[in-house]
CSV table of C-alpha atoms in Angstrom, one decimal:
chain,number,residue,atom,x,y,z
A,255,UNK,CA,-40.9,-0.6,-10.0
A,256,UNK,CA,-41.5,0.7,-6.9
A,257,UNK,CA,-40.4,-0.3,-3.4
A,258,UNK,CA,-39.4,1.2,-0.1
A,259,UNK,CA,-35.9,0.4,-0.1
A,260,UNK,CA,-33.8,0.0,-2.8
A,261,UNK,CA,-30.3,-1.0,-2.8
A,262,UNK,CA,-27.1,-0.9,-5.6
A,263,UNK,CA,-24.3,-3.2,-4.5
A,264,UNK,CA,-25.2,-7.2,-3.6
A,265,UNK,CA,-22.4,-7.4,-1.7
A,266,UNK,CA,-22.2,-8.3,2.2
A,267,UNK,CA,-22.5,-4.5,2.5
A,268,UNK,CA,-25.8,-4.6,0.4
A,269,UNK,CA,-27.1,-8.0,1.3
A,270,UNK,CA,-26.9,-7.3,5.2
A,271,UNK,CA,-29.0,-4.3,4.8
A,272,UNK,CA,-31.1,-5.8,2.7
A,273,UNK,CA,-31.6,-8.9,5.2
A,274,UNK,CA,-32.5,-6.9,7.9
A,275,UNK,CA,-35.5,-4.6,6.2
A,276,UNK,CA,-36.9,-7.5,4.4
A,277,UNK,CA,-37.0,-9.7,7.5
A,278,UNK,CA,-39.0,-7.0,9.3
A,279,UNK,CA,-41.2,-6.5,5.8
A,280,UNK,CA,-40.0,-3.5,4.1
A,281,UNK,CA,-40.2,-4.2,0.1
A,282,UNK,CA,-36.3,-4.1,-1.5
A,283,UNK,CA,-34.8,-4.3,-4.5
A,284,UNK,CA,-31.0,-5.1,-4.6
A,285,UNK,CA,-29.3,-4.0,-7.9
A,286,UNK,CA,-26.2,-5.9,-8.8
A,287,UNK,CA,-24.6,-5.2,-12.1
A,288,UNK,CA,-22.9,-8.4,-12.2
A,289,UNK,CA,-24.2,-11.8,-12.8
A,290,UNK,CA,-24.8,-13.5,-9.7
A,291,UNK,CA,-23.0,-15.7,-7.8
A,292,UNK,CA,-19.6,-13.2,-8.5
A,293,UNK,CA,-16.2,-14.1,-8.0
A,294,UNK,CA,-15.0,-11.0,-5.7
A,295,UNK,CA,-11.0,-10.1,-5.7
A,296,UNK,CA,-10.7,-10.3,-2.0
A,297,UNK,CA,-8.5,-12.1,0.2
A,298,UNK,CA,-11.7,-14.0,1.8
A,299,UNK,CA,-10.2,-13.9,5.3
A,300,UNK,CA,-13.0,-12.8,8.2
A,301,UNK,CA,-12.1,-12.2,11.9
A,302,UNK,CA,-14.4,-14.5,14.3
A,303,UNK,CA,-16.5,-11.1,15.7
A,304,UNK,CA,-18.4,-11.5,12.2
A,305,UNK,CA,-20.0,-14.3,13.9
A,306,UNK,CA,-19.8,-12.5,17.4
A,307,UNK,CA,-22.1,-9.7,16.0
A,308,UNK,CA,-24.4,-11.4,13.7
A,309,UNK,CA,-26.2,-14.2,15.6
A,310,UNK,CA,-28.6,-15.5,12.7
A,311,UNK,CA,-25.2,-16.3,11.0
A,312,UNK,CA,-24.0,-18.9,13.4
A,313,UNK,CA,-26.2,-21.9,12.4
A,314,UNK,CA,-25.5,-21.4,8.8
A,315,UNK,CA,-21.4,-21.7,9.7
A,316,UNK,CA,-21.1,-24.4,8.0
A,317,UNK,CA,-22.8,-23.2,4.6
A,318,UNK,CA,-20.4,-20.3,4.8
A,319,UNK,CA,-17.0,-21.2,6.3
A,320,UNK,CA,-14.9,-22.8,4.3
A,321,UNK,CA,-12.0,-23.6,6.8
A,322,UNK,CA,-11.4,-21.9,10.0
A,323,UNK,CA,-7.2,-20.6,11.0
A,324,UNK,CA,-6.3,-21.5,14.7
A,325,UNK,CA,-2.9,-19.4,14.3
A,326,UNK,CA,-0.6,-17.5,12.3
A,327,UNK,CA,3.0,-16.6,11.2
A,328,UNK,CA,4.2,-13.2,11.5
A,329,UNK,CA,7.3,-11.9,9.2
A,330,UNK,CA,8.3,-8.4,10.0
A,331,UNK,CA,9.8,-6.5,7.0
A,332,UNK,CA,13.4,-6.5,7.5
A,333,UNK,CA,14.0,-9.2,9.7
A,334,UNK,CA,15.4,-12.9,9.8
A,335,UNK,CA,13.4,-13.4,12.5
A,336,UNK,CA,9.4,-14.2,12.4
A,337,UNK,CA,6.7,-14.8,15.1
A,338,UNK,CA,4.5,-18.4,15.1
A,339,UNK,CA,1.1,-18.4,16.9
A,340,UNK,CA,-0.7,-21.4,17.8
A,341,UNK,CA,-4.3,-20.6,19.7
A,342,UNK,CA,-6.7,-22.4,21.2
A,343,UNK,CA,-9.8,-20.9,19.4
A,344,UNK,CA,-10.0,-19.2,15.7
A,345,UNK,CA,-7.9,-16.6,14.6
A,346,UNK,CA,-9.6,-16.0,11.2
A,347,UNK,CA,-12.0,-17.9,9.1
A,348,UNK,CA,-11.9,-18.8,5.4
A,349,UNK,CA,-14.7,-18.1,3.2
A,350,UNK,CA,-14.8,-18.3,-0.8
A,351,UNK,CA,-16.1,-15.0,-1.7
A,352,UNK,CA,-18.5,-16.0,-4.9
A,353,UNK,CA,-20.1,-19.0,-2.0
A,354,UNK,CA,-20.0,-16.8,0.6
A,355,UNK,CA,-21.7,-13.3,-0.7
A,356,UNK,CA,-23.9,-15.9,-2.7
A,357,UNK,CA,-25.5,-16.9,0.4
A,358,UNK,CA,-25.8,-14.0,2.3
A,359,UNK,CA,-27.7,-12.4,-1.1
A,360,UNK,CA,-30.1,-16.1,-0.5
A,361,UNK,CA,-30.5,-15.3,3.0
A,362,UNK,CA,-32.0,-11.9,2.1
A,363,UNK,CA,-34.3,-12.6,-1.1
A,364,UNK,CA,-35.4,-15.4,1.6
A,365,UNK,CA,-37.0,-12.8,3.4
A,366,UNK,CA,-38.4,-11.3,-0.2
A,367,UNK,CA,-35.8,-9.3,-1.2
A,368,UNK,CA,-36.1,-8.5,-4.7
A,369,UNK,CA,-32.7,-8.6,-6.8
A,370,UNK,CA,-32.5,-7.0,-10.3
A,371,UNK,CA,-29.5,-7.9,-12.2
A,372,UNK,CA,-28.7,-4.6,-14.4
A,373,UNK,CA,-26.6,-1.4,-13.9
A,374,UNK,CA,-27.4,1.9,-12.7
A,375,UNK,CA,-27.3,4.4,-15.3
A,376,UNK,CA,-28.4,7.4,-13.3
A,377,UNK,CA,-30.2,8.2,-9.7
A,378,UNK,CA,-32.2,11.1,-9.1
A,379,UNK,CA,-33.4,12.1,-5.6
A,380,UNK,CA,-36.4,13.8,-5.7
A,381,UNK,CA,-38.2,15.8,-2.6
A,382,UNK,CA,-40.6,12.6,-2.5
A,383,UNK,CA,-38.4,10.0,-3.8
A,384,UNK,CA,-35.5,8.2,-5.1
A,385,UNK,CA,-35.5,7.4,-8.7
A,386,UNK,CA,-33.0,5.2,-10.4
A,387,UNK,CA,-32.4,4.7,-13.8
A,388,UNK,CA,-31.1,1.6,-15.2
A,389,UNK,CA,-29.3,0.4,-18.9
A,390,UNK,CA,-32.5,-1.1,-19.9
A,391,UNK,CA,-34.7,2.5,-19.3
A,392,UNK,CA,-36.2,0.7,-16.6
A,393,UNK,CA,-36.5,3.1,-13.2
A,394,UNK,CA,-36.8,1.8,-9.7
A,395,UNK,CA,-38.5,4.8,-7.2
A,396,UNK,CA,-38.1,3.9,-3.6
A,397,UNK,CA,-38.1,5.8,-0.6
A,398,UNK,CA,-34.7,5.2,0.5
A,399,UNK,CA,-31.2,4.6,-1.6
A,400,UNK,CA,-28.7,2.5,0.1
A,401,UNK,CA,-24.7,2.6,-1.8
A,402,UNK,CA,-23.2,-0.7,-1.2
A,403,UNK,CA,-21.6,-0.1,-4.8
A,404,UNK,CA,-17.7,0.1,-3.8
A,405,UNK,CA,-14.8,1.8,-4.5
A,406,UNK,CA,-15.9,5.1,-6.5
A,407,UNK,CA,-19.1,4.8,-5.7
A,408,UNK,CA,-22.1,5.7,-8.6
A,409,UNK,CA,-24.5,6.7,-5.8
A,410,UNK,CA,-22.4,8.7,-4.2
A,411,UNK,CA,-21.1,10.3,-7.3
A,412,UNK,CA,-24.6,11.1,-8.3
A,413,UNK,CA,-26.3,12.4,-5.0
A,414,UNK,CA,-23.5,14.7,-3.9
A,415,UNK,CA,-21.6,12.6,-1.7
A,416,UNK,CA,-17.8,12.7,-3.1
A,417,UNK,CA,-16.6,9.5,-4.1
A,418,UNK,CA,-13.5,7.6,-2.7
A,419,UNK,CA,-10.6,7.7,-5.5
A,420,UNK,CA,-7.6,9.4,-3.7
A,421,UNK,CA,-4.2,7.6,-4.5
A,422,UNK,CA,-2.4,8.3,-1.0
A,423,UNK,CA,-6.0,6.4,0.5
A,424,UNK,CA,-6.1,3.7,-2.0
A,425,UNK,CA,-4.4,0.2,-2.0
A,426,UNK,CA,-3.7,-1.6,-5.0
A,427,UNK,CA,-4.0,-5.4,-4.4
A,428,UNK,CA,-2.9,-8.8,-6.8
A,429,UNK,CA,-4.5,-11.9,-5.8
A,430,UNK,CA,-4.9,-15.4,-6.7
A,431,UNK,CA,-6.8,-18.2,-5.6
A,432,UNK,CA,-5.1,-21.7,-6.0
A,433,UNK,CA,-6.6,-25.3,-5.8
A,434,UNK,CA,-3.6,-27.2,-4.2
A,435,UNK,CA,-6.0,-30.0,-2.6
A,436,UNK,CA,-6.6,-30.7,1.4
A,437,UNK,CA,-3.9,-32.9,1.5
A,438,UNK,CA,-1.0,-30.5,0.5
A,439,UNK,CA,-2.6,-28.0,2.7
A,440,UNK,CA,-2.0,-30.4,5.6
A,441,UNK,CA,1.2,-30.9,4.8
A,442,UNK,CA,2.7,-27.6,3.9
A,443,UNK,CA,0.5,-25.5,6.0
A,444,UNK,CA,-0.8,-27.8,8.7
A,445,UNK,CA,-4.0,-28.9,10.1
A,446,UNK,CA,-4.0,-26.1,12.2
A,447,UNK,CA,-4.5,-23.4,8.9
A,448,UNK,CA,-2.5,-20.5,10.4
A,449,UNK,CA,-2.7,-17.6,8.2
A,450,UNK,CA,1.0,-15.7,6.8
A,451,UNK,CA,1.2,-12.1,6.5
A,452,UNK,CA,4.6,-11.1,5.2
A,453,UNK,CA,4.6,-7.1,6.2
A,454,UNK,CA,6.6,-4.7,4.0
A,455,UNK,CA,7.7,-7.5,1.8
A,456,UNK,CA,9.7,-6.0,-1.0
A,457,UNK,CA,9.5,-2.8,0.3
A,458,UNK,CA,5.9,-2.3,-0.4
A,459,UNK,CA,4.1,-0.4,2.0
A,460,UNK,CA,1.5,-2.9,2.7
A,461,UNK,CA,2.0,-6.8,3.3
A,462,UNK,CA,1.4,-9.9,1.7
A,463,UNK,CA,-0.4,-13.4,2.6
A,464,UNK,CA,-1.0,-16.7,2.4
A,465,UNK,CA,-4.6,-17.7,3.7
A,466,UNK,CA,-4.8,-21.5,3.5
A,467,UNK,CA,-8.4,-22.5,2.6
A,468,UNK,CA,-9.9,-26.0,2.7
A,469,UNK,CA,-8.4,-27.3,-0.2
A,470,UNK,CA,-6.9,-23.7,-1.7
A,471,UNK,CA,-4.6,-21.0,-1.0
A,472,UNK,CA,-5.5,-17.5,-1.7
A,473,UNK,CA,-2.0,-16.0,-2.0
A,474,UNK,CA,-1.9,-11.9,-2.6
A,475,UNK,CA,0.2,-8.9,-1.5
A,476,UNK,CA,-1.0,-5.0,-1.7
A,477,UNK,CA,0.0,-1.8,-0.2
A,478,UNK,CA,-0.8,1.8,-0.7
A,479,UNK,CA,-1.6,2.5,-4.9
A,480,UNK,CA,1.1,6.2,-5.2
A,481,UNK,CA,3.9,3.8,-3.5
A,482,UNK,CA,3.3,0.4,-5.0
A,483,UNK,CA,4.4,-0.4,-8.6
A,484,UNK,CA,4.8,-3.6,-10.3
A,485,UNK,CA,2.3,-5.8,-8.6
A,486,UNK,CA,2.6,-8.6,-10.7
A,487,UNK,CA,6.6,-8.4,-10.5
A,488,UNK,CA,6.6,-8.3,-6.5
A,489,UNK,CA,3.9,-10.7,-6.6
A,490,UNK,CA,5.9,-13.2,-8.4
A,491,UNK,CA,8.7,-13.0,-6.2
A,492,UNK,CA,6.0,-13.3,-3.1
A,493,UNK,CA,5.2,-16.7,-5.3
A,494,UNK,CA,9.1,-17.8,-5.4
A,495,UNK,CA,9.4,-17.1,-1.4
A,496,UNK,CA,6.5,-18.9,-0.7
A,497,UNK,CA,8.2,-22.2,-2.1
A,498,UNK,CA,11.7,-21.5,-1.0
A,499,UNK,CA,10.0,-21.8,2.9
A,500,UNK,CA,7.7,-24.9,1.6
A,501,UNK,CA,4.7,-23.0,1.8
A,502,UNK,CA,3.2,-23.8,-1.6
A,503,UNK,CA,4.4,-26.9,-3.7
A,504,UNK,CA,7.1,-26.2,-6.1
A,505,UNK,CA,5.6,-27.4,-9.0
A,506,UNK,CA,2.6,-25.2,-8.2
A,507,UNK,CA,1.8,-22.6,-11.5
A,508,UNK,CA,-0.2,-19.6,-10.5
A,509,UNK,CA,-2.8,-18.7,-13.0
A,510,UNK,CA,-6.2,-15.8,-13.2
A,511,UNK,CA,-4.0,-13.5,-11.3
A,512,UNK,CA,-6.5,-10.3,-10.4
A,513,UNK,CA,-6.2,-6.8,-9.4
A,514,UNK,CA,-8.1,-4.5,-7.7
A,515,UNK,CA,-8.3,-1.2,-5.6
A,516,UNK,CA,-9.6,-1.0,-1.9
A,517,UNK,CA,-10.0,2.0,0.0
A,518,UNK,CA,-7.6,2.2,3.4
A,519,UNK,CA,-7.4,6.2,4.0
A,520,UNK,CA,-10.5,6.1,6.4
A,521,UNK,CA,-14.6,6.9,6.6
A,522,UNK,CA,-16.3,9.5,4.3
A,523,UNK,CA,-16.3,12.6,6.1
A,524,UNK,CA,-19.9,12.4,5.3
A,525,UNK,CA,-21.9,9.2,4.1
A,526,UNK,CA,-25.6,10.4,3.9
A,527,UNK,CA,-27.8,12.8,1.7
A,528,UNK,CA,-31.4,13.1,1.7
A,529,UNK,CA,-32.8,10.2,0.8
A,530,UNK,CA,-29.6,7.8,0.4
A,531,UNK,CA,-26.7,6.6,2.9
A,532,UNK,CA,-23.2,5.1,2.0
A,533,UNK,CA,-22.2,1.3,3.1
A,534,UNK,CA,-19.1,-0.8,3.3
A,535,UNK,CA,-16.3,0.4,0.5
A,536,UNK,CA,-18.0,3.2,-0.8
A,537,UNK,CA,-18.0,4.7,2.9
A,538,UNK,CA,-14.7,4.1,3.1
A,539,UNK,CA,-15.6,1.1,6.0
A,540,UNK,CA,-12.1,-0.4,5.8
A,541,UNK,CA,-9.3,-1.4,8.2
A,542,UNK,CA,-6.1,1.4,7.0
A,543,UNK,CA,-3.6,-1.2,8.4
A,544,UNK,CA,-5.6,-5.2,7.7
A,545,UNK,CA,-7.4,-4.1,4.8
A,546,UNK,CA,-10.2,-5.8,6.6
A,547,UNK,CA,-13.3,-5.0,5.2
A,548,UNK,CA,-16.2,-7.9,5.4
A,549,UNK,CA,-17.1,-6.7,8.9
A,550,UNK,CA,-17.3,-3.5,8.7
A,551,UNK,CA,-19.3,-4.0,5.2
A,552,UNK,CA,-21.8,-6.1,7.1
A,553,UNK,CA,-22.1,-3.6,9.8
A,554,UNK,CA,-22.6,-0.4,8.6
A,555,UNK,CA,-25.3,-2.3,6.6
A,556,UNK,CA,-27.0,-3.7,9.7
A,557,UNK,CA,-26.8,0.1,11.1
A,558,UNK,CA,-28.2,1.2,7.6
A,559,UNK,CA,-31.2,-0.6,7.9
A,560,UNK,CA,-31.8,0.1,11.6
A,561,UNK,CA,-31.8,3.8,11.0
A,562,UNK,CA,-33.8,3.5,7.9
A,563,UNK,CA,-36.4,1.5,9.8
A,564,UNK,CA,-36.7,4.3,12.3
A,565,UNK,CA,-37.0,6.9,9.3
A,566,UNK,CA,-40.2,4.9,7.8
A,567,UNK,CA,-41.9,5.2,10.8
A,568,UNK,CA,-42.0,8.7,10.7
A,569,UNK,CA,-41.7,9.0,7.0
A,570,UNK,CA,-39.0,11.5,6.9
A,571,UNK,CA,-35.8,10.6,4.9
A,572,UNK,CA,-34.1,14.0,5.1
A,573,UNK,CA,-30.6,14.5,5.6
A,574,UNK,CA,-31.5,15.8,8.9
A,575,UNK,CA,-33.2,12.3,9.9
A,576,UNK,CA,-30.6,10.2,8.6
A,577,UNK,CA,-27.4,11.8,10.0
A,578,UNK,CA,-28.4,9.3,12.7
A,579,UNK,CA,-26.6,7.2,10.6
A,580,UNK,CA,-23.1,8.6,10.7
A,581,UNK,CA,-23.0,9.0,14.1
A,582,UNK,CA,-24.3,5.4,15.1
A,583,UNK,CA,-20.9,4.4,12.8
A,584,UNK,CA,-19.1,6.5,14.3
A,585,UNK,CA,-19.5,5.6,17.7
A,586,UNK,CA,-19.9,1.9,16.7
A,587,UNK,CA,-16.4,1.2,14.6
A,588,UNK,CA,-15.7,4.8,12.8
A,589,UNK,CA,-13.6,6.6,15.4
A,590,UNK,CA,-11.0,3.2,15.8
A,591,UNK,CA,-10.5,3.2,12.0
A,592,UNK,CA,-10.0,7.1,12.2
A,593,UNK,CA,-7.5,6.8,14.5
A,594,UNK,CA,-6.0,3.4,12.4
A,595,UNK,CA,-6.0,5.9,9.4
A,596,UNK,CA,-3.7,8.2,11.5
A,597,UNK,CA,-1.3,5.7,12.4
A,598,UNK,CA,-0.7,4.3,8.7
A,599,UNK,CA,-0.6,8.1,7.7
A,600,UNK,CA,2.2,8.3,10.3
A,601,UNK,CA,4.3,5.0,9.8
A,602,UNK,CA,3.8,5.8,6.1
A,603,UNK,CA,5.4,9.2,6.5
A,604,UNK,CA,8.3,8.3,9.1
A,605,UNK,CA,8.9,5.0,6.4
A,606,UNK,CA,9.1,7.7,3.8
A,607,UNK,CA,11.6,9.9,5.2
A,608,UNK,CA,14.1,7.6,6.2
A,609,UNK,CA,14.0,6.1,2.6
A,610,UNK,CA,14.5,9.4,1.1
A,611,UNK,CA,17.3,10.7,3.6
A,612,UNK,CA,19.3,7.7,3.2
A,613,UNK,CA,20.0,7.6,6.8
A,614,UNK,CA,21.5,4.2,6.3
A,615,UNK,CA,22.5,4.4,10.3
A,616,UNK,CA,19.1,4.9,11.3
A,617,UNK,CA,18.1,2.2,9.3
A,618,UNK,CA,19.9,0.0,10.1
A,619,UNK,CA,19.4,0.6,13.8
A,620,UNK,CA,15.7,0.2,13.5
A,621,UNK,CA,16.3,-3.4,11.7
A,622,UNK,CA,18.0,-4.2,14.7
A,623,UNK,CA,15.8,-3.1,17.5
A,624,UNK,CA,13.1,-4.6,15.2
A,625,UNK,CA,14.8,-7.9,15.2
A,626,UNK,CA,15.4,-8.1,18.9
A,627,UNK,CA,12.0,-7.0,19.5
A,628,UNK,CA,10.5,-9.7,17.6
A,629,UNK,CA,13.2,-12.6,19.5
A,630,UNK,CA,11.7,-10.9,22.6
A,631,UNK,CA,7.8,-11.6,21.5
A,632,UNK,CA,8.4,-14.7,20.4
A,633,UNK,CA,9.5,-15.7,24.1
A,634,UNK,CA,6.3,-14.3,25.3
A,635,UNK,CA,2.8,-16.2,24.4
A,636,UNK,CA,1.0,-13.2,25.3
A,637,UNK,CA,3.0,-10.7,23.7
A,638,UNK,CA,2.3,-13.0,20.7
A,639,UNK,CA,-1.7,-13.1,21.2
A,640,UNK,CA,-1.7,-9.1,21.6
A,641,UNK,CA,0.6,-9.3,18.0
A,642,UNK,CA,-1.3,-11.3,16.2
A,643,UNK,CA,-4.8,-10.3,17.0
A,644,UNK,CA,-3.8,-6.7,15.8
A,645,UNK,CA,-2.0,-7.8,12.9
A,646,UNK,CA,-5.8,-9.6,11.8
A,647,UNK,CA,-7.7,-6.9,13.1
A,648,UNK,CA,-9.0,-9.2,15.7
A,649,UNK,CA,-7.8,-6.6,18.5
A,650,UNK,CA,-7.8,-2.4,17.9
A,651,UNK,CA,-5.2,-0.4,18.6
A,652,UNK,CA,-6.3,1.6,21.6
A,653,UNK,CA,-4.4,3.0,24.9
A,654,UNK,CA,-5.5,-0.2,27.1
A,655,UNK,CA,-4.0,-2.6,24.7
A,656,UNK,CA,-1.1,-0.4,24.3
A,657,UNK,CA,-0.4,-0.1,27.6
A,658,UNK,CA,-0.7,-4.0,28.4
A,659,UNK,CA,1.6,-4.6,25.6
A,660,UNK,CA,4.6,-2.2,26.9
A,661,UNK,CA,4.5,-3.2,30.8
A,662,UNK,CA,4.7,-6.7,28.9
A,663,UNK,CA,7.6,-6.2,26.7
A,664,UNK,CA,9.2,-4.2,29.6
A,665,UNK,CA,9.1,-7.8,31.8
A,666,UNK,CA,9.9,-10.3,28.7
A,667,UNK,CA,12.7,-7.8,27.5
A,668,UNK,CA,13.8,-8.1,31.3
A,669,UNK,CA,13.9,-11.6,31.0
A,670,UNK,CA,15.3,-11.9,27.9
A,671,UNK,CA,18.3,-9.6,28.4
A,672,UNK,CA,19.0,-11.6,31.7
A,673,UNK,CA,19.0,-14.9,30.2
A,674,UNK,CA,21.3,-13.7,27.8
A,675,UNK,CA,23.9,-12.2,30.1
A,676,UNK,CA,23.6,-15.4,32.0
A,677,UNK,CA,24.4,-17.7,29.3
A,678,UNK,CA,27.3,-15.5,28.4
A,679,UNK,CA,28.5,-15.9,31.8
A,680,UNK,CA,28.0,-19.3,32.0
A,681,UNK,CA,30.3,-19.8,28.8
């Protein structure tokens, strides 16, 4: 079979790319192992800039939304104390993974995308093309390989780019997807959907959540894979605290229970070869700190195919051509989740050594502060915007937001503190 594009992964990764050359009338063939539609072990939450960035996606919202969150609830590890956000316009929408990447993969083969449902046994690059090999001795030759093929990624394996499987950059995630009905949602979560990340809950170093659906919860809880054990333990006991607050219904049984591995330690230091690129999770395209990783599946692939196109019009698909690639990424999302990878690598490490010290003191000082500071947000609607849109990945961390956060907190801690010594006056 031959073709100018071809693609292994049918992800949103694989699917965008694959949109965005066929729609301009470049022949591709997207290789999915699995049958298709897929259930995907994935949270299913997307911040609204998926929509922001991809304008043909807008008027088919509908088709792929399945509820939309105006707010959330924020628990801080350690804490009594918890932040609630109500907003005026979405914080997160709700997709069901096997409908959603469905439809994206329809959108594509629309446009005459070509999918082959088999696995890749081997890929050769060639100096004038890309061969791959597949289980049934059938071989696709293109011009151009795209890896949208996740976590420890067979393309890259195979064409020299070193494949993600690194336990201090790997998270280790148990999810669940619940039918409850619209009705219970309503009532336990409210008609508002806000989404509940639980942060450090039972000391992992990573968070659990509750995103509420139309008529189903996807409940879950991860953290890094060398400092997480006993998923399934902690993620019982995440089941048992979500009904002690009245989250979930009591009588609720949790059932198909799934695990899986995402990548959180950054980019690829390098996610092209000759003849082949790197998309979504087997780049390494996803948030350290949210886990996030939809959007930057979808965009890297939309890059992908932009640079690609610009290859086949001078029909050179060296390494030299297609380093264009990297550096698009990089200026586009890479360099915030290099710097998002040095702050987990940071909190992970000062987290670390206060466990291991046994500097109860300290500990117990920083529980403190970290419950004042929260009383202090929770008085401040802004401070709780700027909170919660970088607790979804809605917001990056960067030195403006920073900034406008502190000489907040400086007035609301102001505030607070006076209020306090007032009312102990007044008493």
């Amino acid at each position: 079979m031959q073709c100018d594009v071809a693609i292994v992964g049918a992800g949103p990764a694989g699917t965008t790319a694959a949109r965005f050359l066929a729609k301009k009338g470049f022949k591709v063939v997207l290789v999915e192992k699995s049958p298709v539609p897929r259930e995907k072990i994935c949270g299913g939450m997307m911040t609204p800039r998926v929509f922001e960035r991809f304008a043909d996606l807008k008027s088919k919202m509908k088709k792929l939304v399945d509820s939309t969150s105006y707010g959330a609830c924020l628990y801080p590890p350690l804490t009594t104390s918890n932040l609630h956000h109500t907003a005026a316009s979405p914080v997160g929408f709700m997709v069901l993974r096997k409908k959603f990447d469905y439809a994206l993969l329809q959108m594509a083969m629309d446009y005459g995308a070509e999918l082959v449902n088999n696995r890749v046994r081997n890929i050769v690059i060639k100096q004038d093309a890309a061969q791959i090999l597949l289980d049934d001795n059938t071989t696709i030759e293109s011009k151009v390989v795209i890896g949208a093929d996740g976590l420890g990624s067979l393309v890259a394996k195979q064409t020299g780019l070193s494949p993600i499987f690194n336990h201090k950059k790997v998270a280790l995630c148990g999810v669940t997807e619940l039918e409850i009905g619209e009705e219970n949602i309503k009532t336990y979560i409210g008609e508002r959907r806000p989404i509940h990340l639980f942060f450090g809950f039972d000391n992992t170093f990573g968070y659990a959540w509750l995103f509420p659906k139309k008529s189903c919860v996807n409940i879950g809880l991860g953290g890094l894979m060398d400092k997480t054990k006993d998923v399934k333990e902690r993620f019982t006991k995440f089941i048992g605290l979500l009904k002690e607050k009245k989250l979930i219904p009591k009588s609720l049984q949790t059932k198909n229970f799934s695990a899986a591995l995402i990548p959180v330690g950054g980019p690829l230091e390098k996610t092209y070869a000759d003849r082949v690129v790197l998309c979504g999770d087997a780049a390494g395209f996803v948030h350290p700190l949210t886990g996030e990783g939809i959007y930057y599946a979808m965009a890297s692939g939309e890059i992908a195919s932009k640079v690609i196109m610009n290859a086949m019009e001078c029909e050179e698909y060296t390494e030299r051509r297609l380093s264009e690639y990297q550096a698009t990424w990089m200026e586009d999302f890479g360099k915030g989740l290099i710097l998002d990878a040095k702050i987990q690598k940071m909190l992970v490490a000062n987290i670390q050594r206060i466990a291991e010290s046994g500097m109860q003191r300290r500990l117990g000082a920083a529980t403190r502060l970290l419950e004042l500071g929260t009383k202090i947000v929770e008085t401040d609607e802004e401070l709780k915007t700027i909170m919660t849109e970088l607790c979804v990945g809605r917001e990056s961390i960067n030195k403006a937001v920073i900034g406008k956060f502190l000489s907040k907190m400086a007035l609301s801690t102001s505030r607070y503190i006076g209020k306090k010594l007032f009312n102990r006056r007044a008493a």
